[in-house]
PDB file of C-alpha atoms and ligand atoms in Angstrom:
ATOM      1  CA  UNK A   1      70.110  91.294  81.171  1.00 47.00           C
ATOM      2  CA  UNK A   2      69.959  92.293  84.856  1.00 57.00           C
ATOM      3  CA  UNK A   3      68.651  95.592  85.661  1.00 86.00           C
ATOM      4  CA  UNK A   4      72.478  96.657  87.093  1.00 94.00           C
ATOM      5  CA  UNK A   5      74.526  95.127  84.538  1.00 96.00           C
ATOM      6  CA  UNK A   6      74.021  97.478  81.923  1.00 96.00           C
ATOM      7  CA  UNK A   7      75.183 100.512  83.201  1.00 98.00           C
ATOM      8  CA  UNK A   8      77.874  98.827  85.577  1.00 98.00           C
ATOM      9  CA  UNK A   9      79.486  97.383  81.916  1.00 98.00           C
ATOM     10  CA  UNK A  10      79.027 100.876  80.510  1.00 98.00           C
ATOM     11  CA  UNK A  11      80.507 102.440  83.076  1.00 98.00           C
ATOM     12  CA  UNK A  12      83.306 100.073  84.088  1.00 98.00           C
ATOM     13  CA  UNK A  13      84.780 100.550  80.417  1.00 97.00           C
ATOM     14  CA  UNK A  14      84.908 104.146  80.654  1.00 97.00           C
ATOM     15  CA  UNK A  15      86.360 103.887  84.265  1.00 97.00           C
ATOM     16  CA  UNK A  16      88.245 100.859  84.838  1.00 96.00           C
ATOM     17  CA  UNK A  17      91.590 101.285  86.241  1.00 96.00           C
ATOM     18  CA  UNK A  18      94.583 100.257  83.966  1.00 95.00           C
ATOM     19  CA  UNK A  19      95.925  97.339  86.258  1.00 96.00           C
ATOM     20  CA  UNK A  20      98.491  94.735  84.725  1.00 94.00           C
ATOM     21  CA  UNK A  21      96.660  92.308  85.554  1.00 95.00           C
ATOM     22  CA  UNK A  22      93.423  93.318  83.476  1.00 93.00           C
ATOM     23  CA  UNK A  23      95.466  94.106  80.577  1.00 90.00           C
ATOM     24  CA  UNK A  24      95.147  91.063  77.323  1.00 86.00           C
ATOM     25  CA  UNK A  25      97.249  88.193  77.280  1.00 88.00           C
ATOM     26  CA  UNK A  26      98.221  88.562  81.308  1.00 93.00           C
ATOM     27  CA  UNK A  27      98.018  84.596  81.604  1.00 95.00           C
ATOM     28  CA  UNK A  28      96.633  82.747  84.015  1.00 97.00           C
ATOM     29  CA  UNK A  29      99.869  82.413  86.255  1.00 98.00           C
ATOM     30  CA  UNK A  30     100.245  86.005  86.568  1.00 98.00           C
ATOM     31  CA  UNK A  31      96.316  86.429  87.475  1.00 97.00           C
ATOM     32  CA  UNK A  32      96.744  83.838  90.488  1.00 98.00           C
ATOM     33  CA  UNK A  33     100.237  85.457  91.569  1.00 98.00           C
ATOM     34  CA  UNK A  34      98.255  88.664  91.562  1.00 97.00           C
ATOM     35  CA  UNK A  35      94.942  87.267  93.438  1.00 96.00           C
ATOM     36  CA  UNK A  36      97.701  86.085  96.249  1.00 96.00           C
ATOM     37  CA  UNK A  37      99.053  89.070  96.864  1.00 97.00           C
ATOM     38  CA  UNK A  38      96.185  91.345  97.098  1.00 94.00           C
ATOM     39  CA  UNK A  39      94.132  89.358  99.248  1.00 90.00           C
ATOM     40  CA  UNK A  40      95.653  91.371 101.689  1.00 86.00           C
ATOM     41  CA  UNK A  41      97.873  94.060 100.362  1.00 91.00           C
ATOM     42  CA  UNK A  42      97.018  97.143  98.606  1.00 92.00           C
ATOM     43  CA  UNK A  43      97.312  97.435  95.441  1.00 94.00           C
ATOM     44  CA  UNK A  44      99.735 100.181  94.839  1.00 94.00           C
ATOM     45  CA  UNK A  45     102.485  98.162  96.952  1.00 95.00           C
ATOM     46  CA  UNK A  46     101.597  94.934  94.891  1.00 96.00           C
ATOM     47  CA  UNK A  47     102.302  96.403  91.315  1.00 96.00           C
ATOM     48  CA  UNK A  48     106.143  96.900  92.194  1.00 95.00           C
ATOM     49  CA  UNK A  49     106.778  93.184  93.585  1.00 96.00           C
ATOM     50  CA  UNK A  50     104.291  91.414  91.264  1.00 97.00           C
ATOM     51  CA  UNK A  51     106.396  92.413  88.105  1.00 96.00           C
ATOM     52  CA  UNK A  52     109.514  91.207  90.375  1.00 97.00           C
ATOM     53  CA  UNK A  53     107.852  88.109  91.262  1.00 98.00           C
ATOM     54  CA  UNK A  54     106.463  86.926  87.145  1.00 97.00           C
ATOM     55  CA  UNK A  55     110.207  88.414  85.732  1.00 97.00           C
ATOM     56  CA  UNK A  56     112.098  85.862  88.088  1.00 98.00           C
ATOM     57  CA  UNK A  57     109.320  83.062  87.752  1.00 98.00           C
ATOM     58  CA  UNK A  58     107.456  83.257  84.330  1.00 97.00           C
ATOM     59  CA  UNK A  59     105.552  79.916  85.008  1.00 98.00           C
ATOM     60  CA  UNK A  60     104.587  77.827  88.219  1.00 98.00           C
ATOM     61  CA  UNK A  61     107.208  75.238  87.331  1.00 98.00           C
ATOM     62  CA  UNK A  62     109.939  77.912  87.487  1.00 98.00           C
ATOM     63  CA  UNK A  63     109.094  78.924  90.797  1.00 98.00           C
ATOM     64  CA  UNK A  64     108.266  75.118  92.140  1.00 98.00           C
ATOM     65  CA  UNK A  65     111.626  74.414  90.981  1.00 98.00           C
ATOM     66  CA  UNK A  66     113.375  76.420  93.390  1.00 97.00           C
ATOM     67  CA  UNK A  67     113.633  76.909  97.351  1.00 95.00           C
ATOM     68  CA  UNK A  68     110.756  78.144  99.100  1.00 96.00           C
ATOM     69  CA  UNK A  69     113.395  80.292 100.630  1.00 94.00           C
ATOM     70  CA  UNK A  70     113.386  82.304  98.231  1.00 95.00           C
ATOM     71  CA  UNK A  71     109.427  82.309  97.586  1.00 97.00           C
ATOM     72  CA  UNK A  72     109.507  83.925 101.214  1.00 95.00           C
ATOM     73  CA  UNK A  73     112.648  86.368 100.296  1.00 94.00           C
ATOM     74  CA  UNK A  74     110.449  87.675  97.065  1.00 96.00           C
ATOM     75  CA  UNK A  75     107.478  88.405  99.234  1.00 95.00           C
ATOM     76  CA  UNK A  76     109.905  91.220 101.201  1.00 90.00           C
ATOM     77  CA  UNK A  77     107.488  93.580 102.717  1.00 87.00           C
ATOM     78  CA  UNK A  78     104.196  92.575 101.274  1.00 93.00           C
ATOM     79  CA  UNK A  79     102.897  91.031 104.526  1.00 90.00           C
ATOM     80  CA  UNK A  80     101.103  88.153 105.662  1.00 91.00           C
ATOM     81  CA  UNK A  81     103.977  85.989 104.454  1.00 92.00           C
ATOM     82  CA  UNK A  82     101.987  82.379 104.940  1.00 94.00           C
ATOM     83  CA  UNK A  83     100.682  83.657 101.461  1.00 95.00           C
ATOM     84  CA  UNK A  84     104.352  83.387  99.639  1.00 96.00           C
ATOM     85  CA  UNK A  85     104.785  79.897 100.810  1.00 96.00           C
ATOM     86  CA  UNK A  86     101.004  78.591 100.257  1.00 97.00           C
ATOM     87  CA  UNK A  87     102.229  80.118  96.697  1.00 98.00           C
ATOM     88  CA  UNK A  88     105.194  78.029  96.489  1.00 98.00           C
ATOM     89  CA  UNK A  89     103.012  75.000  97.338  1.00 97.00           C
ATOM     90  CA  UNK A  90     100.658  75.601  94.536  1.00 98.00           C
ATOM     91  CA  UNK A  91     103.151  76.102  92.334  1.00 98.00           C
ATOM     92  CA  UNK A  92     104.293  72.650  93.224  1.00 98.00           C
ATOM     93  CA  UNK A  93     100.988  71.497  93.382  1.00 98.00           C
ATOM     94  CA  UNK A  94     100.839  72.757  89.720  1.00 98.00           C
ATOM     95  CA  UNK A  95     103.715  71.355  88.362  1.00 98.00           C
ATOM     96  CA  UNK A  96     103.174  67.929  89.987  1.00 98.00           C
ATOM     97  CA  UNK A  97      99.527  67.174  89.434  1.00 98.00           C
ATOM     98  CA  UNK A  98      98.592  69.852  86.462  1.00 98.00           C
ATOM     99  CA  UNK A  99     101.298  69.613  84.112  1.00 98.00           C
ATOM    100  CA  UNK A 100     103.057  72.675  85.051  1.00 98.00           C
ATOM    101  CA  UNK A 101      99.482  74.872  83.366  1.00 98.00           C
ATOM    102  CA  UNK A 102      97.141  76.585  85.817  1.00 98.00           C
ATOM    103  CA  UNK A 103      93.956  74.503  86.253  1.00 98.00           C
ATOM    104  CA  UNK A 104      90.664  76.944  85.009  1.00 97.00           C
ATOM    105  CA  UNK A 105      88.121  74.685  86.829  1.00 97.00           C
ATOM    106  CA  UNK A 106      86.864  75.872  89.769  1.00 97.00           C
ATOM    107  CA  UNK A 107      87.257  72.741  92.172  1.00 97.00           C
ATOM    108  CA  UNK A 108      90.433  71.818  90.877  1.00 98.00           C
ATOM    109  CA  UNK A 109      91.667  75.501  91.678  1.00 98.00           C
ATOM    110  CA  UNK A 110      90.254  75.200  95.313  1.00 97.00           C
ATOM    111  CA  UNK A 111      92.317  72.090  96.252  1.00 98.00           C
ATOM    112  CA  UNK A 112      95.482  73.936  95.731  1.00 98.00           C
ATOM    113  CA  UNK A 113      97.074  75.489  98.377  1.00 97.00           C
ATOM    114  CA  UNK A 114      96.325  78.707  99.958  1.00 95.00           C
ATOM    115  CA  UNK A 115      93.134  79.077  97.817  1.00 96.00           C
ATOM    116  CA  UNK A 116      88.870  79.596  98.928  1.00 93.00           C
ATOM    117  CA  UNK A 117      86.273  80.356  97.022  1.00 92.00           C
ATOM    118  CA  UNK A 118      87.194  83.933  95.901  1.00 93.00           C
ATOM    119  CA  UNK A 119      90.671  83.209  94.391  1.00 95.00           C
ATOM    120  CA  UNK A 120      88.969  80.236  92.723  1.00 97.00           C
ATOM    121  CA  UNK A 121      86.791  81.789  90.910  1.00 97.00           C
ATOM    122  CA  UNK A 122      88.394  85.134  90.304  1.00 97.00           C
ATOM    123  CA  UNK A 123      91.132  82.649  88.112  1.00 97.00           C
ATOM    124  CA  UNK A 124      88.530  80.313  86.560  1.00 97.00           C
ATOM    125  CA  UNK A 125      86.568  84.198  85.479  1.00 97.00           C
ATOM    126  CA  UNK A 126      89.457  86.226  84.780  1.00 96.00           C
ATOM    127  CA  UNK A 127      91.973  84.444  83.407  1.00 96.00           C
ATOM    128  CA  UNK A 128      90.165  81.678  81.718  1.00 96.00           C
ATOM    129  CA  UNK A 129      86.903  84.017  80.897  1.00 95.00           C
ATOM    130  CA  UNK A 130      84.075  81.630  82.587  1.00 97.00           C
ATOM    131  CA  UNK A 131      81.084  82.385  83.950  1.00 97.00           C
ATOM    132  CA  UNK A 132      80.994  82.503  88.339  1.00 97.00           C
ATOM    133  CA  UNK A 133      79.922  84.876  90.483  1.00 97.00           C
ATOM    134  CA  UNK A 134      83.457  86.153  91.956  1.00 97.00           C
ATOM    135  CA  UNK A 135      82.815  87.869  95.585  1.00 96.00           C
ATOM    136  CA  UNK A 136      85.188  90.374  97.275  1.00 95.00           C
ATOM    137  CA  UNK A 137      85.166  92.750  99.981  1.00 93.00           C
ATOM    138  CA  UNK A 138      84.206  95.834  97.737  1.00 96.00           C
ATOM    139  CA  UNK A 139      81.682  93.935  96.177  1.00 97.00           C
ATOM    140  CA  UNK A 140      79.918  92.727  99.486  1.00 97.00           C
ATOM    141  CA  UNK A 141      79.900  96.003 100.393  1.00 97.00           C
ATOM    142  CA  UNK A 142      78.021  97.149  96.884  1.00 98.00           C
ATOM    143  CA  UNK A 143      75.533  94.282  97.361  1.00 97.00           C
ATOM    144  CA  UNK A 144      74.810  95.031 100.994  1.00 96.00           C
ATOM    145  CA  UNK A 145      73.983  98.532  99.889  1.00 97.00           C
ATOM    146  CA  UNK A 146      72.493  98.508  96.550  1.00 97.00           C
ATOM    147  CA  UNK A 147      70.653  95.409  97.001  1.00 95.00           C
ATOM    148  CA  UNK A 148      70.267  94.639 100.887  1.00 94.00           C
ATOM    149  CA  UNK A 149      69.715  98.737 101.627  1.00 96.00           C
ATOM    150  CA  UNK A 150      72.370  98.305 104.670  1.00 95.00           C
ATOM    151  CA  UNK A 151      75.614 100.663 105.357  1.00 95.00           C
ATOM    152  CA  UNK A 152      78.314  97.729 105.658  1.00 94.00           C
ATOM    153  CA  UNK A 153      77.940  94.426 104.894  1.00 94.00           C
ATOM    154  CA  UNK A 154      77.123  91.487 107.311  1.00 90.00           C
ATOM    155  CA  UNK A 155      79.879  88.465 107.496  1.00 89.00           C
ATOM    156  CA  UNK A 156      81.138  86.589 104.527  1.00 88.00           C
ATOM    157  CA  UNK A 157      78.376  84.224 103.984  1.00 89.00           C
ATOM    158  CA  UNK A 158      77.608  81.366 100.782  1.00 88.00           C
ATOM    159  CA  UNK A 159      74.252  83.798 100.161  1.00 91.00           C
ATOM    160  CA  UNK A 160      76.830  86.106  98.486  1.00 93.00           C
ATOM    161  CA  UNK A 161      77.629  84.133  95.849  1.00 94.00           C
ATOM    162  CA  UNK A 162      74.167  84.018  95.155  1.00 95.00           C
ATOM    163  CA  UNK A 163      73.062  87.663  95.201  1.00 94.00           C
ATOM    164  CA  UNK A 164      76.133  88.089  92.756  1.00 96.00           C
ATOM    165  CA  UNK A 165      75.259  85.372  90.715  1.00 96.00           C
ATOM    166  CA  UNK A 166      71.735  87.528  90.456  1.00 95.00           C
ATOM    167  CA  UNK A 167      73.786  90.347  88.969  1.00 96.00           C
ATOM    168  CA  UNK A 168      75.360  88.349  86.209  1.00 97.00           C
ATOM    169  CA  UNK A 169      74.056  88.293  82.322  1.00 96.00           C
ATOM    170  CA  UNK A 170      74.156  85.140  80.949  1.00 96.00           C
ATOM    171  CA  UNK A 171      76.874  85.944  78.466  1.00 97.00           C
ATOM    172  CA  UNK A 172      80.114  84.630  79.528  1.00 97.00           C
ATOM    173  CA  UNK A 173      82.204  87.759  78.793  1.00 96.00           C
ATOM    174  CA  UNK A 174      79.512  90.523  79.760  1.00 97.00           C
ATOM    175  CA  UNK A 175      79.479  88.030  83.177  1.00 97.00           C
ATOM    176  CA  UNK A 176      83.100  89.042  83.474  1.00 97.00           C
ATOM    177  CA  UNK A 177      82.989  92.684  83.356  1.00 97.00           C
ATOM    178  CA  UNK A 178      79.716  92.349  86.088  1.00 98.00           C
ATOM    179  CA  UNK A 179      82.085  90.829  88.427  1.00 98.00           C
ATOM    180  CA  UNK A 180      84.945  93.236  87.616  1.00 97.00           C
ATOM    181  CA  UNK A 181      82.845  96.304  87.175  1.00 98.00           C
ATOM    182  CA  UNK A 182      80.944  95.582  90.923  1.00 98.00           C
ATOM    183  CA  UNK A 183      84.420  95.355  93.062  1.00 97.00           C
ATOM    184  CA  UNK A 184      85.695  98.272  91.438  1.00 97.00           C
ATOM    185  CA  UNK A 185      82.914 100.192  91.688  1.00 98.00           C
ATOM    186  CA  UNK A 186      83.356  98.967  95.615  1.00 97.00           C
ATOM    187  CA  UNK A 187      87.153  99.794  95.425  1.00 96.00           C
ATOM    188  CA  UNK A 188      86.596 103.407  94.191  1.00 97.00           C
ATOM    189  CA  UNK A 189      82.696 104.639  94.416  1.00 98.00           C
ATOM    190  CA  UNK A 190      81.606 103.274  96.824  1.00 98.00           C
ATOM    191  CA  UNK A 191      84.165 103.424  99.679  1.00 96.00           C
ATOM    192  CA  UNK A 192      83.533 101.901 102.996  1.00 93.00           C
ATOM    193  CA  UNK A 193      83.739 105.510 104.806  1.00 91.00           C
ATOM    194  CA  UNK A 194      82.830 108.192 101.765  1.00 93.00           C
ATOM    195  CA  UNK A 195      80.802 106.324  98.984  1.00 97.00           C
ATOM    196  CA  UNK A 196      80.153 109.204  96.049  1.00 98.00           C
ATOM    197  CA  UNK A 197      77.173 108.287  95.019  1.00 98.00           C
ATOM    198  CA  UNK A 198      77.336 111.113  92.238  1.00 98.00           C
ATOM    199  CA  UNK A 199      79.372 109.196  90.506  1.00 98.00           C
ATOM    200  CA  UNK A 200      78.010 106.196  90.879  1.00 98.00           C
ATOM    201  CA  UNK A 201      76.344 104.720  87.792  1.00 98.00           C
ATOM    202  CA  UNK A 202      73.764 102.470  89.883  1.00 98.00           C
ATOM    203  CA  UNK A 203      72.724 105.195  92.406  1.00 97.00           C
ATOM    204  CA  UNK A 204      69.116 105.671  90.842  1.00 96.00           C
ATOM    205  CA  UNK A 205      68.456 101.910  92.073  1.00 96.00           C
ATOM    206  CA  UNK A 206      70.558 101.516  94.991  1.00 97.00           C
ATOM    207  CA  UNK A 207      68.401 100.695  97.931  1.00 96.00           C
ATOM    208  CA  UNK A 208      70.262 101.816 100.735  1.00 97.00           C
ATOM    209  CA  UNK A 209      70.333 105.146  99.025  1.00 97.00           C
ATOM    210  CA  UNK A 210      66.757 105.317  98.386  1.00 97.00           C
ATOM    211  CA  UNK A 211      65.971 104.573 102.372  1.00 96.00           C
ATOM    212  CA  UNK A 212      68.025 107.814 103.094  1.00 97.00           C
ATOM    213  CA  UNK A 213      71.582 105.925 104.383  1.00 96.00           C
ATOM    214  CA  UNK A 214      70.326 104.365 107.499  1.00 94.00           C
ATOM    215  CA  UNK A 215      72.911 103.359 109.708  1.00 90.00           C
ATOM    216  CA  UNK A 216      73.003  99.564 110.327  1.00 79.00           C
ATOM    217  CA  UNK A 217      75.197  97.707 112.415  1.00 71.00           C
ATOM    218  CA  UNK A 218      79.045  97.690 111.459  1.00 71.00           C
ATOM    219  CA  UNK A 219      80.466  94.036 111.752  1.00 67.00           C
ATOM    220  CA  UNK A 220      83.050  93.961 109.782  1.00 63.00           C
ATOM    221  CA  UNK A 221      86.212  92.843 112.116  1.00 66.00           C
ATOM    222  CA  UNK A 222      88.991  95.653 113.137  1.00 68.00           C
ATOM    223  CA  UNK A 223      92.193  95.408 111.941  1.00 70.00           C
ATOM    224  CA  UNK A 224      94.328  94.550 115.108  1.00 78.00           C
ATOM    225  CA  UNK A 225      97.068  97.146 115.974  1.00 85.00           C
ATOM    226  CA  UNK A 226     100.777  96.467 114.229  1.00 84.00           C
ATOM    227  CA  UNK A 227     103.076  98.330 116.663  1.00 87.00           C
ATOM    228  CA  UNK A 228     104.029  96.451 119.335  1.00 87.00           C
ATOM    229  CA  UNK A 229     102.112  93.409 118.234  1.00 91.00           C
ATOM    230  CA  UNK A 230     103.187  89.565 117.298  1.00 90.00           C
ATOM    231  CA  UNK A 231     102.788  90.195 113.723  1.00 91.00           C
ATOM    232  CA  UNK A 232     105.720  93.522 114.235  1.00 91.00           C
ATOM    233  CA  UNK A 233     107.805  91.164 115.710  1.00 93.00           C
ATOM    234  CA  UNK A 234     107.644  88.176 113.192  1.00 93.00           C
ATOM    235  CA  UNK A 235     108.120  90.843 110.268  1.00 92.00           C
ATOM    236  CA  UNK A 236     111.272  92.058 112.678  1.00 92.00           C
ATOM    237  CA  UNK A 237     112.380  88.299 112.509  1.00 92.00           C
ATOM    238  CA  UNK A 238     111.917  87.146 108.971  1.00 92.00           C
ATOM    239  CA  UNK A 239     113.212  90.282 107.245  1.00 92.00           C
ATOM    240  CA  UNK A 240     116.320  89.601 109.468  1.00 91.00           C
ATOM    241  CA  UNK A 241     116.546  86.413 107.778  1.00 92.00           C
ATOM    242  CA  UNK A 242     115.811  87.244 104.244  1.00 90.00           C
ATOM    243  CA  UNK A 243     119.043  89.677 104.639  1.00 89.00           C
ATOM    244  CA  UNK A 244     121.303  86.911 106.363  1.00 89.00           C
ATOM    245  CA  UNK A 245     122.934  84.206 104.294  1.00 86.00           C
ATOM    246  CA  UNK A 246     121.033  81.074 103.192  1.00 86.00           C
ATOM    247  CA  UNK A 247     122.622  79.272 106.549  1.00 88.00           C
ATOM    248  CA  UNK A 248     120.759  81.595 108.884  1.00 91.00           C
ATOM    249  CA  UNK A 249     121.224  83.016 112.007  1.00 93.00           C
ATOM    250  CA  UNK A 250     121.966  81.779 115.162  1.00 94.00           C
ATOM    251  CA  UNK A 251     118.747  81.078 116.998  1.00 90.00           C
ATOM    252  CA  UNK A 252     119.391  82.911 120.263  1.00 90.00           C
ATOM    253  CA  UNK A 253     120.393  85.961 118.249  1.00 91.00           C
ATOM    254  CA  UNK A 254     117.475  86.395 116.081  1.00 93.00           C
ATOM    255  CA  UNK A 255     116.036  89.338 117.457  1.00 91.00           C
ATOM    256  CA  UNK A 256     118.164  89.354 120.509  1.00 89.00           C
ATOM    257  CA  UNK A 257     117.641  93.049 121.053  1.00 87.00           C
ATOM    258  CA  UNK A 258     114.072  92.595 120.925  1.00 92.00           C
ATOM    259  CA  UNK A 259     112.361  94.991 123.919  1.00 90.00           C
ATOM    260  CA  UNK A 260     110.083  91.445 124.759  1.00 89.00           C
ATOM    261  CA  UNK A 261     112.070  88.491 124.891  1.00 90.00           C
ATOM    262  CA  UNK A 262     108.533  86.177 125.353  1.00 91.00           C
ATOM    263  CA  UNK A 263     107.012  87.563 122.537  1.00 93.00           C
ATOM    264  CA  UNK A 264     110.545  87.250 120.733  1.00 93.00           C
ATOM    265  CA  UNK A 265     109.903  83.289 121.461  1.00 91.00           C
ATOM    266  CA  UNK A 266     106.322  83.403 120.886  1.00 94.00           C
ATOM    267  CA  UNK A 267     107.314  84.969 117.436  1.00 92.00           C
ATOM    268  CA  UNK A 268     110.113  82.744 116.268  1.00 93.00           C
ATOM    269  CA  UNK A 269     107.399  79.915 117.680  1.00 93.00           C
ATOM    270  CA  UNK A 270     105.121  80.406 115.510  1.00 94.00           C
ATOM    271  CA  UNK A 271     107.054  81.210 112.467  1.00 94.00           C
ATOM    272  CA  UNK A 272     108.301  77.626 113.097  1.00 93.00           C
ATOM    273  CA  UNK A 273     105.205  76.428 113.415  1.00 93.00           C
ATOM    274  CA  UNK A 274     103.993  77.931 110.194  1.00 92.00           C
ATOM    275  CA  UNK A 275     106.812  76.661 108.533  1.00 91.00           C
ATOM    276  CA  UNK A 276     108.065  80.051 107.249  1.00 91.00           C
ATOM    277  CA  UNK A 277     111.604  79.653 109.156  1.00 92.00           C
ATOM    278  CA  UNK A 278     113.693  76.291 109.946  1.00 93.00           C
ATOM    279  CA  UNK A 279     115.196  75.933 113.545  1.00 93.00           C
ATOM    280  CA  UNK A 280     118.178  73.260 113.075  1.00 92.00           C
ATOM    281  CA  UNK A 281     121.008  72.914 115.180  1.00 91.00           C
ATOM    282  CA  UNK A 282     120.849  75.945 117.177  1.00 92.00           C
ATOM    283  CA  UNK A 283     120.323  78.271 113.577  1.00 94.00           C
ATOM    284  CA  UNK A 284     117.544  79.962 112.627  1.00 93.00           C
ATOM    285  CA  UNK A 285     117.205  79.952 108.272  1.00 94.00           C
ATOM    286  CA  UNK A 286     114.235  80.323 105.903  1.00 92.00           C
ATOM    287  CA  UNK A 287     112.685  77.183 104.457  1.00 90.00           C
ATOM    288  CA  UNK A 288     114.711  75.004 102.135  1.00 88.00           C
TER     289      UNK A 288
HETATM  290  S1  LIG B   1      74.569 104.922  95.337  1.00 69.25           S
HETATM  291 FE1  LIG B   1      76.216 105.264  96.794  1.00 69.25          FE
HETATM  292  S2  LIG B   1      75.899 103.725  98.404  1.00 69.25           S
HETATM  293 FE2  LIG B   1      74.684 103.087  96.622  1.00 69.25          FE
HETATM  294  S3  LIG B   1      75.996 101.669  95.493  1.00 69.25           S
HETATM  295 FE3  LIG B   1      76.335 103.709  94.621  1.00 69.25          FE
HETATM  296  S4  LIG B   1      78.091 104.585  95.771  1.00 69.25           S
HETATM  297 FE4  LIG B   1      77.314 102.818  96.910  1.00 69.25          FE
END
């Protein structure tokens, strides 16, 4: 078994978070709803609208079968709301060309909607217990640093499937825990701003450690600022929506009061353009 493995297995049972969607029997439905969301949400405001989300549509079919209106309502304040109707389009996707059951094979998985490599495999691994390296933010960061002896990692690149891959014992469900055990370990040891490396059950081999924590160069891109952006006032727009009644709202009064009427435009543009809201005869209304 890789040199790492070991003691990231040994101490990933003892330390593993209790997260619904680790716990037996989860499914493979509720994995990918999960995998959606976080992508870009934390995980504490995930739990609450996950549960929501798997109570109202237990299966793909459930939620194919209705509006993606209502996919986009669901997603309330999670964010990044492209991701509730690439969702709704896998669901379809599901129901159409898979029977209704989540593919586990990796290439069928990334020609549904809304999903890349690391969504791919983190179904095909998690829910259907296969062997892939599965590649994160936390766990770039782990490799950069235990293996690659730099502070941050460099950009997303295909070499990181391959350093994980390195990691992995050949045994499927050992494989698993590897790939589980090295983003948490990124998620809650090793931090992107305080690692603890006392408590970090690979520090006597991490490199970066070993070199005395050089600094390297930080490329990892800046969040852009929410007040005042585009973003602020698309959120503004669509929540408006998910509160008005299924006909909408009148198109010149969405957001009417808004302090910047061409970034009001630019706004209800591009949430047009994404396909998130419907502008027909003069209303504004979420997608049918
Ligand atoms: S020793 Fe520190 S820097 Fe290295 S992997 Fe562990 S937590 Fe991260």
């Amino acid at each position: 078994m890789p040199d790492l493995a070991v003691p990231l297995i040994e101490w990933y049972r003892r330390n593993a978070r209790d997260l619904p969607w680790r716990r037996p029997g989860f499914g493979a439905w509720g994995v990918l709803v999960s995998e959606f969301m976080l992508q870009q949400t934390q995980v504490s405001r995930v739990i609450p609208r996950l549960d929501a989300w798997l109570a109202r549509w237990p299966t793909p079919t459930e939620l194919a079968n209705d509006a993606p209106a209502e996919a986009v309502r669901e997603w309330a304040n999670l964010g990044y709301p492209r991701r509730a109707l690439w969702l709704h389009r896998a669901a379809v996707e599901i129901r159409d060309l898979h029977g209704g059951v989540v593919p586990s094979d990796v290439g069928a998985l990334l020609s549904l909607t809304g999903i890349g490599d690391y969504t791919a495999r983190a179904v095909a691994v998690f829910a259907y217990g296969d062997r892939h390296p599965v590649v994160d933010t936390n766990t770039r960061r782990v490799l950069a640093r235990a293996i690659g002896g730099q502070a941050q990692p460099g950009p997303p690149a295909r070499s990181d499937l391959a350093a994980m891959e390195a990691l992995l014992p050949e045994d499927r469900t050992d494989a698993a825990i590897v790939n589980a055990a090295t983003m948490e370990l990124g998620a809650t040891v090793c931090t992107a701003r305080t690692p603890r490396c006392d408590a970090c059950p690979i520090a006597h081999a991490c490199a970066w450690r070993a070199a005395g924590y050089p600094a390297t160069a930080d490329t990892r891109r800046k969040q852009a600022r929410y007040d005042g952006s585009d973003r602020q006032a698309r959120g503004a727009a669509l929540r408006a929506l998910r509160d008005a009644a299924a006909s909408g709202i009148r198109s010149d009064e969405l957001l009417d009061a808004w302090p910047d009427a061409l970034q009001r435009d630019r706004a209800i543009t591009s949430l047009a353009d994404d396909g998130l809201i419907e502008l027909v005869d003069g209303m504004a209304r979420l997608p049918r």
